[in-house]
Amino acid sequence: MASNRKVGLLIRNASTKASETESNPVGGDPKVAEHAQEKTADRDFFLSVLNSTSTKREARSYLSRFTPSRKAPLAPKKDPKSPSDAPTPDPPPQTNDALARLGINLGGFYAAKAVDQSPVFSQQPLPAKVSPTGVEPLHVALVKIRQPQILDDSTLDGIGLTLSQLRRLGLMSAVVIDIDGLRNTQNARLTRKNCLEQADRVVAAIGANAGAGAWRVDQAIAVSATQLQAGVVPSTIPEVCVSSREMLVSPLKRGIIPVLMPIGYTSDTLSAVSLDADVVVVALAREFAGFSTPLLSGIPSSDIGERIQRLQKQVSLDRFIVLDPLGGIPSQEGLGRNHVYINMEQEFNDIRDELVQMHSQKHGEARGATRVNLEQHEPGPTIARPQALTLPLTDGRAGDSRVGIADFVGDYNGHLRNLETVQRVLALLPTSSSALLTTPEEAANSGRPSPSPFMVADVGTRRQRNPLIHNLLTDKPAFSSSLPPGRLGPLSDDEEKSPTAVVTTKLTTFFKRGMPLTILPDPKVQDWSSFDSARPRLTLKDPRVDLPRLINLIEDSFDRKLDVEHYLSRVNDRIAGIIVAGEYEGCALLTWETPPGVAEDGGEVYRRRRVPYLDKFAVLKRSQGAGGVADVLFTAMVRRCFPDGVCWRSRRNNPVNKWYFERARGTWKLPETSWTMFWTTENLMKPSPTFLDYASGMCKNLVEKGEYEGGVVIYNRTIAKAEALNRSLPGGKTEVARSFGEVTRSADIIFTCLSDDQTLLDTYDAIVKEEGIEGTLFVDCSTVHPDTTNRLEELLQKVGALLVACPVFGAPPMAESGQLVCVLAGPGDLVERVKPYTTGVMGRTIIDFSGQPCSRALLLKIIGNTFILNMVESLAQGHTLSEKTGLGSENLHQFLEALFPGPFVAYSNRLMSGDYYKRDPPAFGVDLAIKDAKHALSLAESSGTRIKSVEMADAHLAEVKKERAEKGDIAGIYGVVRKESGLEYENGK
């Protein structure tokens, strides 16, 4: 490590499976069967809530916004085609402590997973939100399911279960089906027939869940006959509205989910008209938002506002959810990456243009285009709408609405339609409303275990998080949008999900109407990194900056008075830019800093050496921890203003630090100070010139240039062993620590190598209790079960520490000569920080699993060790057979040298020389070998596999243990095989 900070070496020597059975009665008393079904539904419901990974804070926020029913009423058993005369239960009682009455402790369950501890930007403890009083409106989610015809019954059943669980959490759904691919604009009867089939499938899927119910609602959408007679194409945008509000609100109040089809009826003849589903969605959003044209017609203009408010108090449209096989909105940041969060006010136009560019890059100019024009007058608040845009279909056809899913997979026209529809819906809703775009499969998981048999490697008992339920409880995306892309999990469908990334970012996009950003100077006009001496510098007295509001924001965020004159004199001549969120709800103020000795004269040296520095990052208290203000600011700073990197510093006791550590590409705890430095520059290694400039520019004379010689801190539970190792190393490069705390306080990167799983967990349980380990990178070289590595990662994430797995292949002599093979796994940016200490230092090469779960490296280590076990077994049996048949070990050894040079020859020499029983201590201890064999057998059993060769080796190792106790070596298998064949254990006899 090229700094005054040290590299820590932590070395330690070795010194009930729970089962759950359920009963599912078949036959017998129908009430018993019904009760069992309700228990199963309750279990799935609880699991979905628990796996939503909301925190206590988010649970309180959820309870302040929603009052879910105490018990879901049982829906009437009724033919979905004839709902009008069906008896319905009384409305469910509403209660603010509904989750507690359901038996859910939203506090205790969330401490178990590190992902639950995801930090928020909060500079002081957040005040508890008080639940509103008065009559609670009916909370509704508008859900569009695209192409239900391609979904199997299992997926639809999962969606039905999720919608019923949202209902139990207080959010009712109104569903619109979109049979894109089956709709025929020329044959409304055929389209209606197809719609009926798919609507009834959705109704049945929802109704299959205990306590849930759904109705297919027909004839609720009206179409203007006047426009039809005038020749307006029905599939574009005729005047469409809800003909009867009561047809929607009445079932919702009774706990029944209405399912609507994209079929409208003319106002004069009630003729069926095929409509675009997005048009129906916008009409429903307008209705639920209180902007219903029929209800407002004939009312004096002075009374319209009061009428809209009264309608909005009845129904609150809180979510717009789109379930589309296309998944979330793709991003240009990387192949397979999607936008995690979109702030529509700020990003709509840019992302819209981005989709056009991505489509052009992928398909070039196509010959035809389809177009859906969503331009229509919509009463109420609006977002500025640019001119409607159309992307050509990839096959060049124009105007054909009978396009199957194959034409839309990867088609940016479909993504553009989703983006524009979300924009139109959110424009009608309060700023607190949000939208979610995900795949039907993600919406269907409902907290059930992953069906993949390979999930054993990444903790087989972990259940996937349902994005709909997670979003309801947290009103956030599954991942923070300001995290570096490398921290968002795997890119490829072929890659297993990381232990904490239980929803992949390529499937889901979260939308907020959001807030506008004011960026000075505008990076589209002036590159922040450029330097133009002729251009006047930005100051805080610029008329575009509201200085009083900015000062109020800073003082409110940091909870102390600002010496305004002193601050202005310090920053006014060096401001790089300002980012303001909304009406001064948050801001990022960045300056240019220079290392000592660099003249601020605008010359070449100044332009090359100056450092972009985040001087103030402030968010109003009321916006801290919620609303995404900090994420929006940080994302704009690192992706639009300074994509090449920015640095900042923070006191070590700052409560925001965990949030900073997650977003920084690197950190450095400044020696002899209470400060930590952060940066977002990729691949910044100490002591590079840029790093030196960062450190000196920020801290001035705290750290002098050039004092970055590395050091290593060694710790062992047995201090004498650490001291012996210290004496064997070059003088002045190492020091011995007497406690965990000495290591964690003085090292940025800590390598650990521990003997077994329990020792590893016990050691780290003690480490995480030490102060100041936030941002410390731990590199674990232990050979343990992959599940243990997952537990370790969760433990470290709770305290803001980082982990890279680095199990190694090679015996102690290979370690001593630097010839190990290192397997690196974890977030890509963290693996890059570790690589300089592997190839050419500890090892001869690496196996690079960058971007893959840490547990993947341990999978390879365990499976790789089975090859060593099998090799020793083969050699033991081969040498024994050679001796018994008269061939002789020497002749067999010549064969091995000719055909299998390397490990086979090395172990053959150990057997022939008697090293397998003479060496003390053993080269590969029998206890460690037994541990590895047990881990391999455990993985095999969990994945439905049997490895008989390892079973045999495990039995032989048990005999080695009996024969030699703790001095036994893995190569002692040879002695056991010899005894089984009538020879002595020791070949020297």
XYZ file of N, CA, C and O in Angstrom, residues 679 682-689 691 832-834 836-837:
60
model
N -13.163 9.692 -3.104
C -13.090 10.113 -4.497
C -13.903 9.175 -5.375
O -14.180 8.033 -5.021
N -12.090 6.600 -11.170
C -11.858 5.173 -11.328
C -10.356 4.884 -11.380
O -9.569 5.664 -11.912
N -10.007 3.724 -10.825
C -8.638 3.192 -10.913
C -7.597 4.184 -10.406
O -6.494 4.278 -10.944
N -7.958 4.930 -9.377
C -7.011 5.874 -8.781
C -6.199 5.140 -7.727
O -6.719 4.751 -6.689
N -4.942 4.906 -8.014
C -4.084 4.158 -7.105
C -3.101 5.098 -6.417
O -2.551 6.004 -7.032
N -2.896 4.874 -5.144
C -1.873 5.621 -4.426
C -0.516 5.021 -4.769
O -0.385 3.815 -4.798
N 0.564 5.756 -5.004
C 0.644 7.220 -4.918
C 0.692 7.870 -6.296
O 1.674 8.515 -6.642
N -0.323 7.685 -7.105
C -0.337 8.300 -8.426
C -0.324 9.825 -8.286
O -0.737 10.362 -7.263
N 0.136 10.530 -9.319
C 0.144 11.999 -9.232
C -1.231 12.574 -8.939
O -1.358 13.537 -8.176
N -3.639 11.143 -7.260
C -3.952 10.913 -5.850
C -3.203 11.906 -4.965
O -3.756 12.464 -4.019
N -10.223 -4.398 -8.398
C -9.104 -3.663 -8.993
C -8.158 -3.128 -7.924
O -6.951 -3.032 -8.138
N -8.698 -2.766 -6.762
C -7.849 -2.273 -5.680
C -6.967 -3.380 -5.100
O -5.901 -3.103 -4.541
N -7.410 -4.622 -5.214
C -6.678 -5.743 -4.618
C -5.650 -6.310 -5.585
O -4.611 -6.834 -5.162
N -3.184 -5.229 -7.366
C -1.747 -4.921 -7.236
C -1.028 -5.737 -6.171
O 0.201 -5.797 -6.164
N -1.767 -6.373 -5.266
C -1.143 -7.160 -4.204
C -1.159 -8.655 -4.505
O -0.782 -9.458 -3.656
